[in-house]
PDB file of C-alpha atoms in Angstrom:
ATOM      1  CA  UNK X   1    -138.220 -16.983 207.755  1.00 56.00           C
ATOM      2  CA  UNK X   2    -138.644 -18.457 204.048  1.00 80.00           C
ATOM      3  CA  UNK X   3    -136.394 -21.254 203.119  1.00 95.00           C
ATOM      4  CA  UNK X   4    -134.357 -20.288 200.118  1.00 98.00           C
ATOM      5  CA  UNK X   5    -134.399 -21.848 196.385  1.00 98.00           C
ATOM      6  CA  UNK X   6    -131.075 -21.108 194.662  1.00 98.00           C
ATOM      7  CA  UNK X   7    -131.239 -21.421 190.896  1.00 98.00           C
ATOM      8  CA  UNK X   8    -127.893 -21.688 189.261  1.00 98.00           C
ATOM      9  CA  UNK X   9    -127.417 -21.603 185.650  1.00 98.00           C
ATOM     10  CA  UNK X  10    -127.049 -19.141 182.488  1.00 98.00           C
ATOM     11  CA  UNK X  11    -128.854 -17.329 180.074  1.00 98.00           C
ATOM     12  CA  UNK X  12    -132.039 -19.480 179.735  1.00 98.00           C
ATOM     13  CA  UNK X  13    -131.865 -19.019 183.655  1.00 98.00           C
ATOM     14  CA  UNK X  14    -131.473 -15.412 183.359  1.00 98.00           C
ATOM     15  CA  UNK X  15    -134.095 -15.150 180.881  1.00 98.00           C
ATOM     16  CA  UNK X  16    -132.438 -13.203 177.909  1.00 98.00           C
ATOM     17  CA  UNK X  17    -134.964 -12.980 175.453  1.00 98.00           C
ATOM     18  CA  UNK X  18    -134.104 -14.424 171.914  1.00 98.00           C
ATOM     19  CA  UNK X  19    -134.832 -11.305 169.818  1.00 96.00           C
ATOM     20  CA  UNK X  20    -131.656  -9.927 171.661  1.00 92.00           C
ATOM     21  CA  UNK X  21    -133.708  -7.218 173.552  1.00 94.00           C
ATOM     22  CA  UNK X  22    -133.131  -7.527 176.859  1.00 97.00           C
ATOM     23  CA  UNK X  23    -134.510  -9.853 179.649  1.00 98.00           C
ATOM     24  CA  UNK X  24    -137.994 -11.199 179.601  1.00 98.00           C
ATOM     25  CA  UNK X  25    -139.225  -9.171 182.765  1.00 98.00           C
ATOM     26  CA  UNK X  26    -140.438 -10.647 185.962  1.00 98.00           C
ATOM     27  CA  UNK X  27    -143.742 -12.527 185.343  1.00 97.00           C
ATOM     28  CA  UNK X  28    -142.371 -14.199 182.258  1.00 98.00           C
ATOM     29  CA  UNK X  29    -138.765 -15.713 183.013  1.00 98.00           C
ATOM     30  CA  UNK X  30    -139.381 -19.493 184.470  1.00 98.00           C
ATOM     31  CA  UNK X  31    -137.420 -18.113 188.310  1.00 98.00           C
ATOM     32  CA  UNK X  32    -140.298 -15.421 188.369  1.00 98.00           C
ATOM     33  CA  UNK X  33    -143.134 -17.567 187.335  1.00 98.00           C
ATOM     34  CA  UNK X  34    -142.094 -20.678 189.997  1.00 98.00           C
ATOM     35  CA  UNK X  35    -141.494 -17.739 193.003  1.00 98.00           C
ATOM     36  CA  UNK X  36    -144.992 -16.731 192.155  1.00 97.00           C
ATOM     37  CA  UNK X  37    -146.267 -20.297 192.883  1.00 97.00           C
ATOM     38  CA  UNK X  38    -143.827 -21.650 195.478  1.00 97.00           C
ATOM     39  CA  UNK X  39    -144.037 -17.576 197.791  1.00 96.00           C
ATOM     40  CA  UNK X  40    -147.244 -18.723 199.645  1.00 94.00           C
ATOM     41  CA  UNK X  41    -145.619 -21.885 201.101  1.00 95.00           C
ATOM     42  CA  UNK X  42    -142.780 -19.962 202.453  1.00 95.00           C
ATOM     43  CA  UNK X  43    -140.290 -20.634 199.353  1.00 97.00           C
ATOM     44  CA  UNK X  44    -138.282 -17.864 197.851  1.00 98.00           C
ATOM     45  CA  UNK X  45    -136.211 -18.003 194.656  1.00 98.00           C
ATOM     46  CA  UNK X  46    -132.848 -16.692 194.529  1.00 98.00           C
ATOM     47  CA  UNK X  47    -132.282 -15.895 190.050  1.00 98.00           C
ATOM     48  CA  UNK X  48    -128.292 -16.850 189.864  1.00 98.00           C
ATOM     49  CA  UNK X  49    -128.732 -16.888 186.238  1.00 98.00           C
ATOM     50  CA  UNK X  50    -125.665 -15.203 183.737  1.00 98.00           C
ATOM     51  CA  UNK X  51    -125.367 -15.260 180.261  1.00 98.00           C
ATOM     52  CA  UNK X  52    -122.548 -17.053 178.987  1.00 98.00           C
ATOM     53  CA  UNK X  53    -121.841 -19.216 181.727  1.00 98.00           C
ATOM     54  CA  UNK X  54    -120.719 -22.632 181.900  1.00 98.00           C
ATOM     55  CA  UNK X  55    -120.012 -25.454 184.365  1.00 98.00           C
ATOM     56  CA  UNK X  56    -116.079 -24.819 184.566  1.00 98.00           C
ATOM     57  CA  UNK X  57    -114.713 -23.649 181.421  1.00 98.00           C
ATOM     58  CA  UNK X  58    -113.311 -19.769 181.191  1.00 97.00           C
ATOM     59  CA  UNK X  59    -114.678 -18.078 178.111  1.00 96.00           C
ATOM     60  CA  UNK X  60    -111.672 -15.639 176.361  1.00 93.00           C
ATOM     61  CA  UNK X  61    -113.680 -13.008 176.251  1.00 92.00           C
ATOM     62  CA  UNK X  62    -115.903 -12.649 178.988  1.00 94.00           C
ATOM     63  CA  UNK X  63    -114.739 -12.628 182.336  1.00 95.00           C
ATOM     64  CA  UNK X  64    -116.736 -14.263 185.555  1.00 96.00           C
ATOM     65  CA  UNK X  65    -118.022 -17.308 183.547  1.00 98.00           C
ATOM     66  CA  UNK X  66    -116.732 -20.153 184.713  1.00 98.00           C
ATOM     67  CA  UNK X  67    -119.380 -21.245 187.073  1.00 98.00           C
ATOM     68  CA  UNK X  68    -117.287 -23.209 189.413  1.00 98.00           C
ATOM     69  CA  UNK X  69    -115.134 -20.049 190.430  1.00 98.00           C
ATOM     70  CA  UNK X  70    -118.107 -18.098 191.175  1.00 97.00           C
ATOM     71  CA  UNK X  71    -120.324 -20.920 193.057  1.00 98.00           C
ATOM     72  CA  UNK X  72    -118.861 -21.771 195.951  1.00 98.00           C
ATOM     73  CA  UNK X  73    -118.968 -17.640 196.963  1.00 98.00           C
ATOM     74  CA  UNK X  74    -122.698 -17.363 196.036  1.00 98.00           C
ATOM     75  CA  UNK X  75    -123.409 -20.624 198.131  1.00 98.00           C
ATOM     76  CA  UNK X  76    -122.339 -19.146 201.201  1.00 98.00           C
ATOM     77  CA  UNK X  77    -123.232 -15.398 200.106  1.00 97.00           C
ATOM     78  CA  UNK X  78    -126.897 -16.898 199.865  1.00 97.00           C
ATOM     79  CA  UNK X  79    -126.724 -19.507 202.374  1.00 97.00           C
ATOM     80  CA  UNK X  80    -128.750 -21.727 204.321  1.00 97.00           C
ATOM     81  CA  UNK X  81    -130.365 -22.726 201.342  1.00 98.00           C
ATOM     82  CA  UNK X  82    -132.959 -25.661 201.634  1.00 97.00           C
ATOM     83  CA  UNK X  83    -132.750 -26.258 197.749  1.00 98.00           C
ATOM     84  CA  UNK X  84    -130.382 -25.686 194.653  1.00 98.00           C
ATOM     85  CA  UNK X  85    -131.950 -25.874 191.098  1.00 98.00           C
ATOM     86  CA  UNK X  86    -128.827 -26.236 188.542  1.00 98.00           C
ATOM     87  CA  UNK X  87    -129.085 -25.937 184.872  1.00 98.00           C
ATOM     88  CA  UNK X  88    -125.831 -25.188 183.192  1.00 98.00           C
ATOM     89  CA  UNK X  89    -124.271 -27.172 180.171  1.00 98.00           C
ATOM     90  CA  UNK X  90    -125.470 -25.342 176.965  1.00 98.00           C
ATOM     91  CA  UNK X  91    -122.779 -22.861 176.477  1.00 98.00           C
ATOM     92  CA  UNK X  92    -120.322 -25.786 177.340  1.00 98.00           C
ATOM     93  CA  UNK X  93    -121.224 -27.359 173.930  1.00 98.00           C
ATOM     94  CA  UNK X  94    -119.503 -24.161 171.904  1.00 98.00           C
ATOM     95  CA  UNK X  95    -116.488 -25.005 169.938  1.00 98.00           C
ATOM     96  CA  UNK X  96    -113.688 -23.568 171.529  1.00 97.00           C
ATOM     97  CA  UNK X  97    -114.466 -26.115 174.690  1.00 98.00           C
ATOM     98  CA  UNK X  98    -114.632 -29.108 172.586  1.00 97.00           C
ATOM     99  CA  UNK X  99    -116.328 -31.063 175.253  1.00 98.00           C
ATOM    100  CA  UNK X 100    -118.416 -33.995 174.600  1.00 98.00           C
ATOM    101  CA  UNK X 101    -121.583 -35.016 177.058  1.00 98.00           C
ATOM    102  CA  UNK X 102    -118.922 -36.725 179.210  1.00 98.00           C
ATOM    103  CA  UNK X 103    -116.934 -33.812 179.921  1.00 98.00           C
ATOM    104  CA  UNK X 104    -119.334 -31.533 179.979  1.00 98.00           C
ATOM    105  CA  UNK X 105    -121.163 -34.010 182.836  1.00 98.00           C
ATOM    106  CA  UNK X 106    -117.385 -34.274 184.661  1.00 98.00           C
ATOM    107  CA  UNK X 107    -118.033 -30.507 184.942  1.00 98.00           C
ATOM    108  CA  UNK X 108    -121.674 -30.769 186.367  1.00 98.00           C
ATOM    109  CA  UNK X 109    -119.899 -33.164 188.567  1.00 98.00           C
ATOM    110  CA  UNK X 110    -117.367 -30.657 190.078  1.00 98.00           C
ATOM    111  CA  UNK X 111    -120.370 -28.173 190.815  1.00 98.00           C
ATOM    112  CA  UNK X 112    -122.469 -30.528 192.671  1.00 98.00           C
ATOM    113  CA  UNK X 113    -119.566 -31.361 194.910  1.00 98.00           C
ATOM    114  CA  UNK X 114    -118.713 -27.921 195.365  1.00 98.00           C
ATOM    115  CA  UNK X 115    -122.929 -28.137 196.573  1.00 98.00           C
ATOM    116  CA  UNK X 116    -122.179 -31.122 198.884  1.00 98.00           C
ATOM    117  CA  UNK X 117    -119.419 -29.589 200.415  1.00 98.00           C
ATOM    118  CA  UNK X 118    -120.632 -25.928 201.136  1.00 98.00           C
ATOM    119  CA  UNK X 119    -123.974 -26.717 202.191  1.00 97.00           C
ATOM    120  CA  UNK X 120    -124.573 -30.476 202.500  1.00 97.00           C
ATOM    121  CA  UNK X 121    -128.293 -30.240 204.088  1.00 96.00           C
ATOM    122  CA  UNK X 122    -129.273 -28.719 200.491  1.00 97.00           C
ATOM    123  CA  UNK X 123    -131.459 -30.737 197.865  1.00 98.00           C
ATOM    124  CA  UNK X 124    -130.544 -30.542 194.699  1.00 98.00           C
ATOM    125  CA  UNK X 125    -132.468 -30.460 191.349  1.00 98.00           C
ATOM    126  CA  UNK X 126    -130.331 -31.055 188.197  1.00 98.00           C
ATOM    127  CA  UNK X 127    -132.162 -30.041 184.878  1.00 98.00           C
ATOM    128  CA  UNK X 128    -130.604 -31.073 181.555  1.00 98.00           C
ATOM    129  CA  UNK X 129    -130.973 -28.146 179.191  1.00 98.00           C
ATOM    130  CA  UNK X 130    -133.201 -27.256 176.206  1.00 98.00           C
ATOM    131  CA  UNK X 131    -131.483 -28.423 173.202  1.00 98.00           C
ATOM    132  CA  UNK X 132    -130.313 -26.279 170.875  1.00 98.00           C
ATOM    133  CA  UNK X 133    -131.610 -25.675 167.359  1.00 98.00           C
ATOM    134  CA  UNK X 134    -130.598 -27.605 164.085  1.00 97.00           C
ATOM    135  CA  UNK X 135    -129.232 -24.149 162.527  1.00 98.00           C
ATOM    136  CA  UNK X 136    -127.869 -22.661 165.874  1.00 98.00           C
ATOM    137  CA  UNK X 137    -124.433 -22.886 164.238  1.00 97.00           C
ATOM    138  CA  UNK X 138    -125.206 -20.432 160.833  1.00 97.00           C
ATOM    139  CA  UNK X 139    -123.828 -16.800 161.313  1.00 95.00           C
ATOM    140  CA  UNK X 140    -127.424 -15.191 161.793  1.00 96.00           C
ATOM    141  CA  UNK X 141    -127.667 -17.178 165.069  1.00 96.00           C
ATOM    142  CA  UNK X 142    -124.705 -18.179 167.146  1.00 97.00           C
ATOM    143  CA  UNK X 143    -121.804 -18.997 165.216  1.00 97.00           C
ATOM    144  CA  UNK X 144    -119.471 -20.046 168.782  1.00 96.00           C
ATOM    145  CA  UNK X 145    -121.593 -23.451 167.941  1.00 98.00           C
ATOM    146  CA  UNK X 146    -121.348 -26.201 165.531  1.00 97.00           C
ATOM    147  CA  UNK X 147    -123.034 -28.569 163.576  1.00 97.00           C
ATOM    148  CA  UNK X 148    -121.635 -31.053 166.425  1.00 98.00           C
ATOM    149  CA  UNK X 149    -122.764 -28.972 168.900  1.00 98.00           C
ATOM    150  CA  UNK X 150    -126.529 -29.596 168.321  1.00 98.00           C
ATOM    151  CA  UNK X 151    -125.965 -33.394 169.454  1.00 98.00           C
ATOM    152  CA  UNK X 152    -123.801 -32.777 172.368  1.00 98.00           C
ATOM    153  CA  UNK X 153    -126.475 -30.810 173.334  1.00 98.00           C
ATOM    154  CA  UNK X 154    -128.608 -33.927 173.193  1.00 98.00           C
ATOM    155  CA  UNK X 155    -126.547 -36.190 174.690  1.00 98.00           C
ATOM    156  CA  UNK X 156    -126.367 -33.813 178.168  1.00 98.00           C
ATOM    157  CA  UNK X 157    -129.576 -35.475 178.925  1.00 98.00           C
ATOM    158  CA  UNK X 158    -128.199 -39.531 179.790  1.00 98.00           C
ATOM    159  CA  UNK X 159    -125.060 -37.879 180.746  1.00 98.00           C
ATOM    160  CA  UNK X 160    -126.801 -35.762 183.304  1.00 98.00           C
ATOM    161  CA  UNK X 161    -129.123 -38.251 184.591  1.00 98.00           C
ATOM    162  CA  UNK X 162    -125.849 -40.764 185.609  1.00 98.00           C
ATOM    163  CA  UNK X 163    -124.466 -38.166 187.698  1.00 98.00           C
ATOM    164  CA  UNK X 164    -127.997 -37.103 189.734  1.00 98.00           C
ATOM    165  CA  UNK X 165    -127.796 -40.834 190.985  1.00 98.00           C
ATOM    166  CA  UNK X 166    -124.532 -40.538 191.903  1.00 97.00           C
ATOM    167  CA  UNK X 167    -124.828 -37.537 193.909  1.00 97.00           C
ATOM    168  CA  UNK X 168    -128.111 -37.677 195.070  1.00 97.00           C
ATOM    169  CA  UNK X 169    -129.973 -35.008 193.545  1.00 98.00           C
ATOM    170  CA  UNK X 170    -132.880 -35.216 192.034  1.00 98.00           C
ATOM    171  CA  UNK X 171    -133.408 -34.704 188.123  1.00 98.00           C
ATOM    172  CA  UNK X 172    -135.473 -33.968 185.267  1.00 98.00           C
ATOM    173  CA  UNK X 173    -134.738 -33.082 181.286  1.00 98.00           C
ATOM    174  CA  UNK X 174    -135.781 -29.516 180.573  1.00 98.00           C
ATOM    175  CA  UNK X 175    -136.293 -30.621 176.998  1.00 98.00           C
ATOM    176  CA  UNK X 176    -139.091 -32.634 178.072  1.00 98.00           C
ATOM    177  CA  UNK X 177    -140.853 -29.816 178.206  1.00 98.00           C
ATOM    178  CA  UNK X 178    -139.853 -26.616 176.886  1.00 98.00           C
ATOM    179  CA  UNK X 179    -137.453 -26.273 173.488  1.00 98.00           C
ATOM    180  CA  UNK X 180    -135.693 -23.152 171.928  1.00 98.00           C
ATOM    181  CA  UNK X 181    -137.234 -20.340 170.146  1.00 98.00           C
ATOM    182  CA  UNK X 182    -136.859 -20.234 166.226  1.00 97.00           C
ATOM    183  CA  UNK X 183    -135.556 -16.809 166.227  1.00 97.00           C
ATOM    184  CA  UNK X 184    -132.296 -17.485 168.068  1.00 97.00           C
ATOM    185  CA  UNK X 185    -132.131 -21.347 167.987  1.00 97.00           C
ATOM    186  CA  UNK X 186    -130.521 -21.153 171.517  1.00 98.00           C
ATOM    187  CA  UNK X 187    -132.856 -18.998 174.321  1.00 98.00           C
ATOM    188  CA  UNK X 188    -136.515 -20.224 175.475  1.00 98.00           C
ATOM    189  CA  UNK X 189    -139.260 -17.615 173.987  1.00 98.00           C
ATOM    190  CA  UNK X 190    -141.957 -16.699 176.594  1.00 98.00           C
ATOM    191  CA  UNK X 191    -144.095 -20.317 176.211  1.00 98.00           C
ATOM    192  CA  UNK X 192    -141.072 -22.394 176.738  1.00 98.00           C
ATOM    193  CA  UNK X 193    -140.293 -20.066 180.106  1.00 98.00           C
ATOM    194  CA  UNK X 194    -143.899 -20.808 181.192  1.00 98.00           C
ATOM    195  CA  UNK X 195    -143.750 -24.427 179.945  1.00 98.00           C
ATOM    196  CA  UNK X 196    -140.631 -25.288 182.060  1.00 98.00           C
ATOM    197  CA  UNK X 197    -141.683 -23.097 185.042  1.00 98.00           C
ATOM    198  CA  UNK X 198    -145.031 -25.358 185.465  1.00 98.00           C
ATOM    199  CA  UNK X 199    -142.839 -28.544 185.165  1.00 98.00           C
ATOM    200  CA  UNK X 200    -139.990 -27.002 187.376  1.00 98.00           C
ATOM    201  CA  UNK X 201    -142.773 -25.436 190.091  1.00 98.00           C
ATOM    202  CA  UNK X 202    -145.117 -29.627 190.026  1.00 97.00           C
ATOM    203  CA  UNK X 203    -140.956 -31.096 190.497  1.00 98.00           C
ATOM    204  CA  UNK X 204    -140.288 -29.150 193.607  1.00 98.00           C
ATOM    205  CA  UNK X 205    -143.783 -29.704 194.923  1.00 96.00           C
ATOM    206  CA  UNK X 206    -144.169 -33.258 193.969  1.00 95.00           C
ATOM    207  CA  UNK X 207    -140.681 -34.626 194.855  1.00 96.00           C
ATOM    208  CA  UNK X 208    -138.094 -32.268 196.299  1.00 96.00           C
ATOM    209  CA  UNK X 209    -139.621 -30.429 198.941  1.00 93.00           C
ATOM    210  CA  UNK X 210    -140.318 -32.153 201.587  1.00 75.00           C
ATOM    211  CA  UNK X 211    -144.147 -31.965 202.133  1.00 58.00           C
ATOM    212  CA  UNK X 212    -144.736 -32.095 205.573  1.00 47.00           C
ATOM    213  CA  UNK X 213    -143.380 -28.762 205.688  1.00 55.00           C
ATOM    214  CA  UNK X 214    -146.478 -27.095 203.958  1.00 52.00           C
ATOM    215  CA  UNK X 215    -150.004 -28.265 202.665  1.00 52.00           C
ATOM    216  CA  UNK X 216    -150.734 -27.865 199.261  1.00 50.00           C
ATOM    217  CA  UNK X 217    -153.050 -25.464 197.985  1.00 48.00           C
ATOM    218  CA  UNK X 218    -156.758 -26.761 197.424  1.00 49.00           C
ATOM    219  CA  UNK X 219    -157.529 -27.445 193.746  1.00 41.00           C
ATOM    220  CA  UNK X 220    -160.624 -25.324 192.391  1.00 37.00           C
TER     221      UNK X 220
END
């Protein structure tokens, strides 16, 4: 049976494509590419990505996003799971949350108890988010944001970091490698999806899964 990879998070998880057409299609969202490379070692991905959501604040007009309401149900709808990848925290930086970093990283908190409790053999892997663009906030791009919102976004990263050491999870910044498209200021285009599916896909290998439980594939 292949051990299951849960990826939590919202619409750069999803993979809604910045032009506002749809979802990037298997084979170019960052869940598709890393199932492609993780299949053959008995891996599969589970996409838990929706647009909108955030770590545990209720948005007024969408119902269904407040990601600690709907976790603990997918955990054990989906479960065992051998791994959890979480990346949530962008549309917690809008302006009708007014969180800072350390509120935002309170929330991140409350979801990877909610992971500890529910299924406590699971690793996790905690990405900090992309951040979002220096003119995210004008009315041609997302307007819910602010000028303030652009450094929040920044400061997820330290925030983020301080609570994978306290819980145990393992982390990386997604910014490291992968940053938003200039169309929307907000959503990865298709090279940031393949950008942060390589370092996503060399993180799970590398570090988080164990590897006695598979050999790597030979290098050509």
């Amino acid at each position: 049976m292949n051990k299951q990879i849960l990826c939590f998070g919202d619409s750069n998880t999803y993979g809604l494509r910045p032009d506002g057409k749809g979802r990037y299609s298997w084979g170019v969202r960052w869940t598709s590419l890393v199932q492609e490379q993780v299949a053959s070692l008995g891996y599969r991905i589970i996409e838990e990505g929706l647009c909108g959501r955030t770590t545990i604040f209720e948005d007024a007009y969408r119902p269904g996003r407040k990601g600690d309401a709907l976790l603990p149900a997918i955990l054990e709808s989906h479960a065992p799971l051998d791994t959890v990848v979480l990346m949530l925290g962008t549309n917690d930086c809008k302006t009708a949350y007014g969180a800072d970093a350390a509120v935002i990283g309170g929330g991140i908190r409350t979801l990877l108890e909610q992971i500890r409790r529910i299924t406590p053999d699971s690793k996790i892997l905690l990405l900090s988010p992309i951040y979002l663009g220096k003119e995210v906030w004008k009315k041609q791009y997302d307007p819910e944001f602010c000028v303030h919102s652009i450094q929040v976004s920044k400061d997820l990263e330290a925030e983020y970091e301080k609570v994978a050491k306290q819980y145990g999870a393992f982390f990386m910044r997604a910014a490291d490698y992968a940053r938003c498209s200039v169309t929307d200021q907000e959503h990865l285009d298709e090279i940031g999806h393949a950008r942060l599916a390589q370092a996503i896909t060399d993180k799970l290998l590398n570090e988080v899964l164990p590897e006695e439980e598979y050999e790597l594939p030979d290098v050509i």
